[in-house]
Coordinates of C-alpha atoms in Angstrom, one line a residue:
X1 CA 0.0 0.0 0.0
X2 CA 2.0 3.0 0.7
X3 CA 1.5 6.6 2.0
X4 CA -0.3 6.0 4.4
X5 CA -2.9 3.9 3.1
X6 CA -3.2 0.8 5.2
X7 CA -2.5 -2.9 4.4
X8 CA -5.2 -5.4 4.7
X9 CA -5.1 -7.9 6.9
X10 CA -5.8 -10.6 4.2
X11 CA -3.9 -11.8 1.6
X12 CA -6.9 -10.9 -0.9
X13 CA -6.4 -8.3 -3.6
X14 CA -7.9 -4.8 -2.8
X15 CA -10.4 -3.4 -5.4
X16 CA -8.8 -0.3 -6.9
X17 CA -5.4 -1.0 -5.8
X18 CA -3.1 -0.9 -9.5
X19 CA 0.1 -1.5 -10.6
X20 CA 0.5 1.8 -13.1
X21 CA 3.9 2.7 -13.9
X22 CA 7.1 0.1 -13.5
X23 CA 9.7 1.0 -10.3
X24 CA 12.8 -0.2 -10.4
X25 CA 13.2 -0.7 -7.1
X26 CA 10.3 -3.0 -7.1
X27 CA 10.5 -6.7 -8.6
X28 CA 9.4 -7.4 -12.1
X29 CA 6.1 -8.7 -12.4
X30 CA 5.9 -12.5 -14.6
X31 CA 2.7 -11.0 -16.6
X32 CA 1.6 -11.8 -19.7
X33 CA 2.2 -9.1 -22.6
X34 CA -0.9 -9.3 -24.8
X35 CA -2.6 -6.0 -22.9
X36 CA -3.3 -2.8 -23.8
X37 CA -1.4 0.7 -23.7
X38 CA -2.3 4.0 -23.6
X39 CA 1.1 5.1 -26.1
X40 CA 0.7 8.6 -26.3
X41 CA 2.9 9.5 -23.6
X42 CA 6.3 8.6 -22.7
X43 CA 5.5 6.2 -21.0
X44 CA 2.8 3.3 -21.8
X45 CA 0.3 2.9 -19.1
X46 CA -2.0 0.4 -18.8
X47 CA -5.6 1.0 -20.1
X48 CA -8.0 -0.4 -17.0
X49 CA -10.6 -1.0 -18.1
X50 CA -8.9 -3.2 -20.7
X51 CA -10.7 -2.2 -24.2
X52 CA -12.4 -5.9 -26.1
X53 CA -11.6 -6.5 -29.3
X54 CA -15.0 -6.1 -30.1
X55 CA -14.9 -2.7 -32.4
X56 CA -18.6 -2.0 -30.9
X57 CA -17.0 -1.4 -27.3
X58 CA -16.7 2.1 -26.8
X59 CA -13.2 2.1 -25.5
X60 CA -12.4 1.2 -29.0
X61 CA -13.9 4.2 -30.7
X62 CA -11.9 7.2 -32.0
X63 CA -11.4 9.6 -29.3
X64 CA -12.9 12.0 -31.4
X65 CA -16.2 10.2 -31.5
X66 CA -16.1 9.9 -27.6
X67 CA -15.4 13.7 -27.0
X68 CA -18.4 14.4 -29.4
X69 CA -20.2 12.4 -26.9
X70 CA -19.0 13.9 -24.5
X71 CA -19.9 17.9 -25.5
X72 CA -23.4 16.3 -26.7
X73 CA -24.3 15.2 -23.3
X74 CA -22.7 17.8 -21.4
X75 CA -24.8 20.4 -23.5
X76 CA -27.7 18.8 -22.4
X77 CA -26.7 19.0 -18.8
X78 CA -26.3 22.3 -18.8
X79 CA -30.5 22.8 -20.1
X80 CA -31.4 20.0 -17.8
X81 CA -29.8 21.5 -14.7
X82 CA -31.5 24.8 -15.2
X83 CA -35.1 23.1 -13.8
X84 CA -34.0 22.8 -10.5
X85 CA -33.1 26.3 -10.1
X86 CA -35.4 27.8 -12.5
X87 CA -37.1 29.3 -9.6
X88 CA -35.0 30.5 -7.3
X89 CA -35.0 34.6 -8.4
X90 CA -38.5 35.0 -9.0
X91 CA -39.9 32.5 -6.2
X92 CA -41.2 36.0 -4.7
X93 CA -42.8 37.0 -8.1
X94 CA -44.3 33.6 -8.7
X95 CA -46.1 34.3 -4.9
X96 CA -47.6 37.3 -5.6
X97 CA -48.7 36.1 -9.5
X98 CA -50.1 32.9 -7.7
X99 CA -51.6 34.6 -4.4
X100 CA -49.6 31.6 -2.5
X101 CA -47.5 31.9 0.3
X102 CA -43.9 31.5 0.1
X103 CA -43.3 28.0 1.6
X104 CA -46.2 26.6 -1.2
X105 CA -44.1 28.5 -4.2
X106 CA -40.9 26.9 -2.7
X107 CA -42.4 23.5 -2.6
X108 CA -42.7 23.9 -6.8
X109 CA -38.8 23.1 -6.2
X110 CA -38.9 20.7 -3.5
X111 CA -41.6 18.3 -5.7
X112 CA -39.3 19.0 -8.4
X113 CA -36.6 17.5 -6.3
X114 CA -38.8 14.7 -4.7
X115 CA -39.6 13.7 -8.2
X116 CA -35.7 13.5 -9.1
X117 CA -34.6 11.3 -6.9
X118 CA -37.7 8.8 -7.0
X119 CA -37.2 8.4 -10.9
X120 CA -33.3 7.8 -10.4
X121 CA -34.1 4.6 -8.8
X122 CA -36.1 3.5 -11.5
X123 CA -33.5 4.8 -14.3
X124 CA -30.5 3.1 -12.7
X125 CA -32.2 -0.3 -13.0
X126 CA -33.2 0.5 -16.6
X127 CA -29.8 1.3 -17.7
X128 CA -28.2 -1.1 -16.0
X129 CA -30.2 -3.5 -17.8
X130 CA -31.0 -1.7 -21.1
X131 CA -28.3 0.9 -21.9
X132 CA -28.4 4.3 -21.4
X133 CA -29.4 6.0 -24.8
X134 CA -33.4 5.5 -24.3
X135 CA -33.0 7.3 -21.5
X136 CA -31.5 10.4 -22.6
X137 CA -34.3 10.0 -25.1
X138 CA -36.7 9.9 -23.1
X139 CA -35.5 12.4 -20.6
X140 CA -34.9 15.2 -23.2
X141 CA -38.5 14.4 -25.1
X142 CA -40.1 14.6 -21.2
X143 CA -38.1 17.8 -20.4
X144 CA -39.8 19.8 -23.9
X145 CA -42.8 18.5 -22.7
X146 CA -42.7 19.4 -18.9
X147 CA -41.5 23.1 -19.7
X148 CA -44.0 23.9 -22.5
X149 CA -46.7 23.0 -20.3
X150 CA -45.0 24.9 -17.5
X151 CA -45.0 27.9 -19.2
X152 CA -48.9 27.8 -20.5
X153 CA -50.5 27.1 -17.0
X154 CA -51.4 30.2 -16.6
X155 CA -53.1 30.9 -13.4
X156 CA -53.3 27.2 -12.6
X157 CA -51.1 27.1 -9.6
X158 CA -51.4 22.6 -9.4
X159 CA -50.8 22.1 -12.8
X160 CA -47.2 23.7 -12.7
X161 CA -46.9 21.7 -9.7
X162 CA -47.3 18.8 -11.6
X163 CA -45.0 20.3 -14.8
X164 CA -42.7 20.8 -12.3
X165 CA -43.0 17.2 -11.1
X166 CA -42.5 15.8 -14.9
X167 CA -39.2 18.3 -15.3
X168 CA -37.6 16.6 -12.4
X169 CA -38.3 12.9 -14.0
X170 CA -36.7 14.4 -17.2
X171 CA -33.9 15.7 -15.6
X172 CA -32.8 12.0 -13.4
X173 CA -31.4 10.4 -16.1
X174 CA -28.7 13.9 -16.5
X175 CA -28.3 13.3 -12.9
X176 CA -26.0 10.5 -13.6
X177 CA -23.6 11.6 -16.7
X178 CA -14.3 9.5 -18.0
X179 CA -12.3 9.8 -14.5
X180 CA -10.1 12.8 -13.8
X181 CA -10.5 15.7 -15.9
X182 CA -13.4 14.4 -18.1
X183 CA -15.4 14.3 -14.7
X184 CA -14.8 17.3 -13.7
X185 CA -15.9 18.4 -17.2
X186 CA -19.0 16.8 -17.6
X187 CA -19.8 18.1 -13.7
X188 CA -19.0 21.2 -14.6
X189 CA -21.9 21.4 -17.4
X190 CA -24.4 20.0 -14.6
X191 CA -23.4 22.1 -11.6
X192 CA -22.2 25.3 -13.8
X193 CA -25.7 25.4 -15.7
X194 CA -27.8 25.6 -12.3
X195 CA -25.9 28.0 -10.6
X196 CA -25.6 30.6 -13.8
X197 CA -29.9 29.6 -14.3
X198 CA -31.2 32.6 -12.0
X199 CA -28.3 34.9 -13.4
X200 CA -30.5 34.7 -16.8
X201 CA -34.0 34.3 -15.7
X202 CA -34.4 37.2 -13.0
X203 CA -33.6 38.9 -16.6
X204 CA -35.9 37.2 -18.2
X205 CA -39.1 37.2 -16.2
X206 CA -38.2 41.1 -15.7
X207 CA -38.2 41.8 -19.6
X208 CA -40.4 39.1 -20.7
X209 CA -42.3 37.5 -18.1
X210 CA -41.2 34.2 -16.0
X211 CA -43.2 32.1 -18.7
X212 CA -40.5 31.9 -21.0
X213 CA -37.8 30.8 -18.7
X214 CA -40.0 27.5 -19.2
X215 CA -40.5 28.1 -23.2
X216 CA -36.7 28.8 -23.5
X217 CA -35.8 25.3 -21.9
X218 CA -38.1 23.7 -24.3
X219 CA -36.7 25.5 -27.5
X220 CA -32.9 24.6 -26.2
X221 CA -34.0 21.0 -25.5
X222 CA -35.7 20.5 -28.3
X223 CA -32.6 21.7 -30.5
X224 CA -30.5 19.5 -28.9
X225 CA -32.9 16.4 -29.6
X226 CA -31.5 15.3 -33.1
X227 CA -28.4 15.7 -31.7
X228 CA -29.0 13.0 -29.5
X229 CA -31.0 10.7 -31.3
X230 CA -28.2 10.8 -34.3
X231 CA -24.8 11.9 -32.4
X232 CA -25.0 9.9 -29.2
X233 CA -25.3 6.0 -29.7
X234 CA -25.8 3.9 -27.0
X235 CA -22.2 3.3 -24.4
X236 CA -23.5 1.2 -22.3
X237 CA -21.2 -2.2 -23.3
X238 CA -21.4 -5.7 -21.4
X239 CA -17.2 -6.0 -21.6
X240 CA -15.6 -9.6 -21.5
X241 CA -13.3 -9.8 -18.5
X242 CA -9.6 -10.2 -19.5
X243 CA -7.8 -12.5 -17.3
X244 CA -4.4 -11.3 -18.5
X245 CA -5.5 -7.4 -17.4
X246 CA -7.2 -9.1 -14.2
X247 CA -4.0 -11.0 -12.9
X248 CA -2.0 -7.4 -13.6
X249 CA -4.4 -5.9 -11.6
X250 CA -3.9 -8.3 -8.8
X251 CA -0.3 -7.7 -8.9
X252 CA 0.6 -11.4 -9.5
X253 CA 1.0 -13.4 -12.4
X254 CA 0.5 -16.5 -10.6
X255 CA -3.1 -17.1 -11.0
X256 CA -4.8 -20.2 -10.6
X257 CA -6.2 -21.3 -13.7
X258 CA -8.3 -24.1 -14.9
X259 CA -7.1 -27.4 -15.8
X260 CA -7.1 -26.6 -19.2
X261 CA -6.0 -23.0 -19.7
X262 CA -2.1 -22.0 -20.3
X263 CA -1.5 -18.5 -21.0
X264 CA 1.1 -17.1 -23.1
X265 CA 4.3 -16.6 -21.3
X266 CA 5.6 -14.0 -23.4
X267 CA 6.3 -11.2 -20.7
X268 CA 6.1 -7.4 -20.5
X269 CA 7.2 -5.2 -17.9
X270 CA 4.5 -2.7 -17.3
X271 CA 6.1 0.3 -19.5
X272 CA 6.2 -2.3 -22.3
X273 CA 9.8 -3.9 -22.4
X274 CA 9.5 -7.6 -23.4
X275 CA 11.6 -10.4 -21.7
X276 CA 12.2 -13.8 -23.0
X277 CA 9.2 -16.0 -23.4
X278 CA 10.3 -19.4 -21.7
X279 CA 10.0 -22.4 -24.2
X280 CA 9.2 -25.2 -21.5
X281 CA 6.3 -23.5 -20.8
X282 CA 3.6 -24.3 -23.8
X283 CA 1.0 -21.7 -24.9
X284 CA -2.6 -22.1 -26.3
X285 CA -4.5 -19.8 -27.6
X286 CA -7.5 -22.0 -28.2
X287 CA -9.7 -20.5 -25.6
X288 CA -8.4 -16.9 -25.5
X289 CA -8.6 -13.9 -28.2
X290 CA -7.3 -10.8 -26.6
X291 CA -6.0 -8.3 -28.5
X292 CA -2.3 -6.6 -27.8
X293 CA -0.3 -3.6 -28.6
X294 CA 3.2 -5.4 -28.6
X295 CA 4.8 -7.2 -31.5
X296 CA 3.4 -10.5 -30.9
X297 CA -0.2 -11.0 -31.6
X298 CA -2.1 -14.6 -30.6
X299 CA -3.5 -15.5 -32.9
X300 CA -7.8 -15.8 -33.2
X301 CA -10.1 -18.8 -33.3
X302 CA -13.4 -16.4 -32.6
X303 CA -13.8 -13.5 -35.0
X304 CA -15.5 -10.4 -33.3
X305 CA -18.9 -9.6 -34.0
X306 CA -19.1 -7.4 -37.0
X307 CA -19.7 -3.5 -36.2
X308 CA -23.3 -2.2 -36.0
X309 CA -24.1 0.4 -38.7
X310 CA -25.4 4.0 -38.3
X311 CA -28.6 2.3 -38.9
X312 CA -28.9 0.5 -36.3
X313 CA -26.8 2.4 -33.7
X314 CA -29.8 5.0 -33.9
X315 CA -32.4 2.3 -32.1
X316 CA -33.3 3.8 -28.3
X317 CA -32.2 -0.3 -27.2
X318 CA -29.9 -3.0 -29.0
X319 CA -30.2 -5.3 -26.4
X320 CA -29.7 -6.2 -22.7
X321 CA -27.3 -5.2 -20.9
X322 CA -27.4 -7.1 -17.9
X323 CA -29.6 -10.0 -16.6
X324 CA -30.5 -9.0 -13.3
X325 CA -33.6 -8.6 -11.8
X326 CA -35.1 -5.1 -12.3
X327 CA -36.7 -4.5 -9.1
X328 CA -33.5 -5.9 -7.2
X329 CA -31.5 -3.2 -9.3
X330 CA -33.7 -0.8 -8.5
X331 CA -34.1 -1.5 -4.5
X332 CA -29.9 -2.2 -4.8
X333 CA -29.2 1.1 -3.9
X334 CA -31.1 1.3 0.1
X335 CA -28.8 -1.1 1.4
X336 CA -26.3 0.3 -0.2
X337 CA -26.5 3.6 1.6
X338 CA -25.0 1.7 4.7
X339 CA -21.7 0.8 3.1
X340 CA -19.4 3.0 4.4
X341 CA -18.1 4.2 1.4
X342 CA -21.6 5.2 0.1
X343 CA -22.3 6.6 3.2
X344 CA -19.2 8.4 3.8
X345 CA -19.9 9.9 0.1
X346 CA -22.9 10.8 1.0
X347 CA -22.2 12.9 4.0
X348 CA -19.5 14.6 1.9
X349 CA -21.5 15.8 -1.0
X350 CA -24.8 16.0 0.6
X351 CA -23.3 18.3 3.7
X352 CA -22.3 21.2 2.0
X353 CA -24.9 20.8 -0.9
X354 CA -27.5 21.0 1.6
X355 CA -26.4 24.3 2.7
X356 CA -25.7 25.6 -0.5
X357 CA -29.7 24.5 -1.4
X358 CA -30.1 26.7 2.1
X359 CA -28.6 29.4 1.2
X360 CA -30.1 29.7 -2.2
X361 CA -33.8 29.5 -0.8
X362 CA -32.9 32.5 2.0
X363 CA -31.0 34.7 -0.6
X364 CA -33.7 36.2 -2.3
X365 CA -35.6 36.6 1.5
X366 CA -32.4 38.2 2.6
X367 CA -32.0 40.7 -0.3
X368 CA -35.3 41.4 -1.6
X369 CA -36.2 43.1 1.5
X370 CA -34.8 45.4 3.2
X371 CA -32.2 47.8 3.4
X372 CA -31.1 46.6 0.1
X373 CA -34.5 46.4 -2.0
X374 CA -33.1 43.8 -5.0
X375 CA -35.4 43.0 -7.7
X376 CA -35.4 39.4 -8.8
X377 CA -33.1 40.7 -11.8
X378 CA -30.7 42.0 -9.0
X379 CA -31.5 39.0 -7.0
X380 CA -31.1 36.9 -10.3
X381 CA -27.2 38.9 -10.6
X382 CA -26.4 37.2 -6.6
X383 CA -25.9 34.0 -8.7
X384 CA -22.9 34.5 -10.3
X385 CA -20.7 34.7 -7.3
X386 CA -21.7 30.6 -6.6
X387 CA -21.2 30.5 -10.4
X388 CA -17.7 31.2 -10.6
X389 CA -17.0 29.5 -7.7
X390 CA -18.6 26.6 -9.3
X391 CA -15.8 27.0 -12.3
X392 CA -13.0 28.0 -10.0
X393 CA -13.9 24.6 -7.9
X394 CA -13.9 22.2 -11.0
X395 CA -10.8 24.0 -12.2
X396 CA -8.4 23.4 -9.1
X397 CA -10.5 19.8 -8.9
X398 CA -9.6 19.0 -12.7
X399 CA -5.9 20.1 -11.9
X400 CA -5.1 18.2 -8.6
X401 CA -7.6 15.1 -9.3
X402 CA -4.7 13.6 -12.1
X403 CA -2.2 15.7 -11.1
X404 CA -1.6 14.9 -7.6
X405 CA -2.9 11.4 -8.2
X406 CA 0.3 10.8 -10.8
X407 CA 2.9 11.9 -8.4
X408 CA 1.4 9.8 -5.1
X409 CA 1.8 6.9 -8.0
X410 CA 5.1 7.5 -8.1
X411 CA 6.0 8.2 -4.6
X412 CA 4.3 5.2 -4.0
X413 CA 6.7 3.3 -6.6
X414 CA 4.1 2.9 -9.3
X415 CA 1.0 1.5 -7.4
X416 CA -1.8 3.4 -7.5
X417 CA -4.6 3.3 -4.4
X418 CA -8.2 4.9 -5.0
X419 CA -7.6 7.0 -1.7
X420 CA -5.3 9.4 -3.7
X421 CA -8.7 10.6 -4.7
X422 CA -9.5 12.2 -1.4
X423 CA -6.6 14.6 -0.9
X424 CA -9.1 17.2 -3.0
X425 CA -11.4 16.9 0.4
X426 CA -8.8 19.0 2.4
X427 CA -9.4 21.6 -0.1
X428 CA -13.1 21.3 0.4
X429 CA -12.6 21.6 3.9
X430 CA -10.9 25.2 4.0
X431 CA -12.9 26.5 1.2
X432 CA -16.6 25.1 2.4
X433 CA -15.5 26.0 6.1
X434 CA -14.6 29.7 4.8
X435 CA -17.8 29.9 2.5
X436 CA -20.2 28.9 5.2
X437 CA -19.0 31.0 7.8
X438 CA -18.5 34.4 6.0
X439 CA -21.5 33.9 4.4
X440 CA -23.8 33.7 8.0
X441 CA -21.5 36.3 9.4
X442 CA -21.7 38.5 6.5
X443 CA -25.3 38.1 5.4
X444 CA -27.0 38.5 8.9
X445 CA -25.9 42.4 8.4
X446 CA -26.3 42.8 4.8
X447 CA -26.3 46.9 5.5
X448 CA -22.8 47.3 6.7
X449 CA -21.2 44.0 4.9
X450 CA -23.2 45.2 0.9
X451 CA -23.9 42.4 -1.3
X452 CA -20.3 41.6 -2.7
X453 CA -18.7 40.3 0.6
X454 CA -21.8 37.9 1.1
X455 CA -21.9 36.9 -2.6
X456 CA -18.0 36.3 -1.9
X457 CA -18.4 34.1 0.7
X458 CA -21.0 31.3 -1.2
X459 CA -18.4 31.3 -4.0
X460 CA -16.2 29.9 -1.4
X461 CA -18.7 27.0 -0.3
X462 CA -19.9 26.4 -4.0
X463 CA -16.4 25.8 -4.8
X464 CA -15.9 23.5 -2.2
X465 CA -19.6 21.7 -2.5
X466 CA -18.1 20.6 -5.8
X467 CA -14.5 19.8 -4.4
X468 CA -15.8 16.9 -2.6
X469 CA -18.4 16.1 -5.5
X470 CA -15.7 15.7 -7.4
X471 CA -13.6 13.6 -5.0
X472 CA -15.7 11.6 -3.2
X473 CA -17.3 10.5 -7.2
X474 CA -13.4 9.8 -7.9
X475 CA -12.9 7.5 -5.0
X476 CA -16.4 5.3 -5.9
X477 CA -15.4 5.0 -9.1
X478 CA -12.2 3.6 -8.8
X479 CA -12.3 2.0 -5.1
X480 CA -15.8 0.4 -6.1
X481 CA -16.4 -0.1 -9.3
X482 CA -18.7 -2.2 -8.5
X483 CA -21.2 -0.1 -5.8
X484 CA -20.7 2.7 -8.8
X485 CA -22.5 0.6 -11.0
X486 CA -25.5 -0.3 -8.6
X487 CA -25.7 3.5 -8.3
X488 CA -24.8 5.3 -11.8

């Protein structure tokens, strides 16, 4: 283990715990060489997961393809995490158009929220089992709907209760959009588009009237529709395990194996220099078809499955996925909540995202009043304090999530441990800790402090909300890869 990170007390491989770079001080590991690289550094490092050789598996697609993907989905993010806060400047306005108090006009959020978690239990199952592109279907289609109807309620205060409710099951399956960078990328879109929301719509419902921060949505969303439905095929991939990337993994390349398997005994160190295969030892590759990125290449008794067309990548399903029980994925996730990892993630992102929903619900209370008398578009304008700390947050977390992570690896001689994820919580601490508590000093006396020094101060605990988003998300990922798949 190393730096900290303490040894178990079994002789049973850790989940997470890789064997990245090669260390000279450490002994050379007997492992087969038909795995795959990542060659465009200096140095090879192993791809985990390993790609198939089937050329429908989405690790085997051109980057450009994936990055496409990638800006698709994040788009779409940023309209779907625009419901949640679509209220939050002209909750006020909304009361007096309504004649409701303002706890009933804030419940139009709360629903909203209600309804987004229930339907994530349901949407995990069904892409677990089904894939994930009928979902984004189905979630942008329900989104156009939900905020057309929004804005033509008129007076009808129950049915945008209920539009509201439909937005927040259109908006789960966003809920749960690589590792490193790429995460903090595609978080960025989901947390970045809520908090810059009220920036835009205090403007709009002061120019044009709060209906059309619900007709905009639906205009954006449905734009972005035939981007999905042709752009984004389905990624979801049921991937072959590779026993040579497994026993690497393990950090041993003396794995039992069955009666009648013999693996190759051509050898790689792990950045890619070959030893002598050993001719006592006979290989057969009768059983085994694994692709390699060395100069010798087993050869292949099963040919891969030929690559789906355009045609038929643009179906909403292509098959199952998985052949678990629905309603066991779907319940997975309660017990799951008492894993400490889970839970531990839990109380990390749900802490300071709690207050940061707080704070958002009093801010237009605190400043809409007096001695300060905002509008909502001035109200709308408080926004863009959490909204660059948002950015600043995923920019120091995109910097020190790979960067830091790559030199523990090679402190730690080239083994890599899934708790070099949480160093970024240290930086959550100071900047949450200074967030909340210059923001309840600061706004309790708005007339001597103004609105900047308040405003300042919920940059500060945006930034680190997202700081341990970002690193508790890490740590799942790698650490469990299998929890993170019972709850993405």
């Amino acid at each position: 283990m190393g730096l900290g990170v303490l040894e178990p007390k079994t002789s049973q491989h850790v989940p997470g715990t890789s064997f990245i770079i090669d260390d000279a001080s450490r002994p050379p590991l007997d492992q087969d060489s038909y795995l795959k690289y990542d060659r465009s550094g200096p140095v090879p490092i192993l791809l985990v997961p390993q790609p198939s050789d089937d050329p429908n598996d989405p690790l085997n697609w051109p980057r450009w393809k994936r990055d496409i993907i990638l800006v698709i989905l994040s788009t779409v993010s940023v309209i779907a995490s625009t419901l949640s806060p679509l209220l939050a400047a002209n909750t006020v306005t909304l009361s007096l158009y309504f004649r409701r108090d303002f706890t009933e006009t804030a419940l139009l959020t709360g629903y909203h929220l209600c309804a987004v978690g229930a339907a994530g239990f349901i949407f995990v199952a069904s892409a677990r089992i089904w894939g994930k592109r009928h979902l984004y279907l189905l979630g942008t289609i329900l989104i156009i709907i939900s905020s057309a109807w929004g804005g033509a309620v008129g007076t009808n205060f129950t049915s945008l209760l209920w539009a509201r409710v439909i937005q927040g099951v259109g908006l789960a399956p966003f809920e749960a959009l690589e590792r490193g960078t790429r995460m903090a990328l595609s978080n960025l879109a989901l947390f970045g588009g809520a908090f810059f929301t009220p920036v835009l719509v205090g403007k709009i419902t002061h120019t044009i009237g709060w209906e059309w921060s619900f007709y905009l949505v639906a205009i954006f969303a449905g734009a972005l529709l035939p981007l999905i439905f042709f752009f984004v095929p389905e990624t979801a991939f049921d991937r072959p395990i590779n026993p040579y990337a497994e026993a690497l993994e393990n950090g041993t390349s003396n794995r039992p194996m069955e009666e009648d398997q013999h693996f190759p005994t051509t050898t790689t160190n792990l950045i890619g220099e070959k030893s002598r295969p050993d001719p006592s030892n006979p290989t057969s590759f009768e059983k085994h078809d694994y692709d390699t990125k060395t100069d010798t290449t087993p050869p292949s008794s099963t040919l891969p499955p030929p690559k789906v067309t355009f045609a038929q990548s643009l179906l909403p399903f292509n098959g199952r996925k998985s052949n678990a029980n629905f309603f066991k994925l779907a319940l997975r996730p309660f017990p799951l909540f008492f894993h400490p990892a889970v839970l531990w993630a839990c109380l990390i992102q749900g802490t300071l995202i709690g207050w940061t929903v707080m704070i958002g619900v009093v801010l237009a209370a605190i400043f809409l009043g007096p001695p300060l008398w905002f509008s909502e578009v001035e109200t709308g304008y408080m926004y863009t304090g959490p909204f660059v700390g948002a950015v600043i947050g995923f920019i120091i977390s995109g910097l020190l999530a790979d960067w830091s992570t790559k030199f523990m690896i090679k402190r730690n001689k080239g083994v890599y441990e899934p708790e070099f994820r949480i160093v970024l919580v240290a930086a959550q601490l100071v900047f949450g800790c200074v967030g909340l508590y210059g923001f309840g000093i600061t706004a309790q006396d708005v007339g001597r402090y103004g609105w900047f020094v308040p405003d300042m101060f919920f940059a500060f605990e945006v930034a680190g909300m997202v700081m341990g988003a970002v690193s508790s998300a890490l740590y799942i990922v790698d650490a469990h890869p299998g929890i993170n798949q019972s709850l993405n």
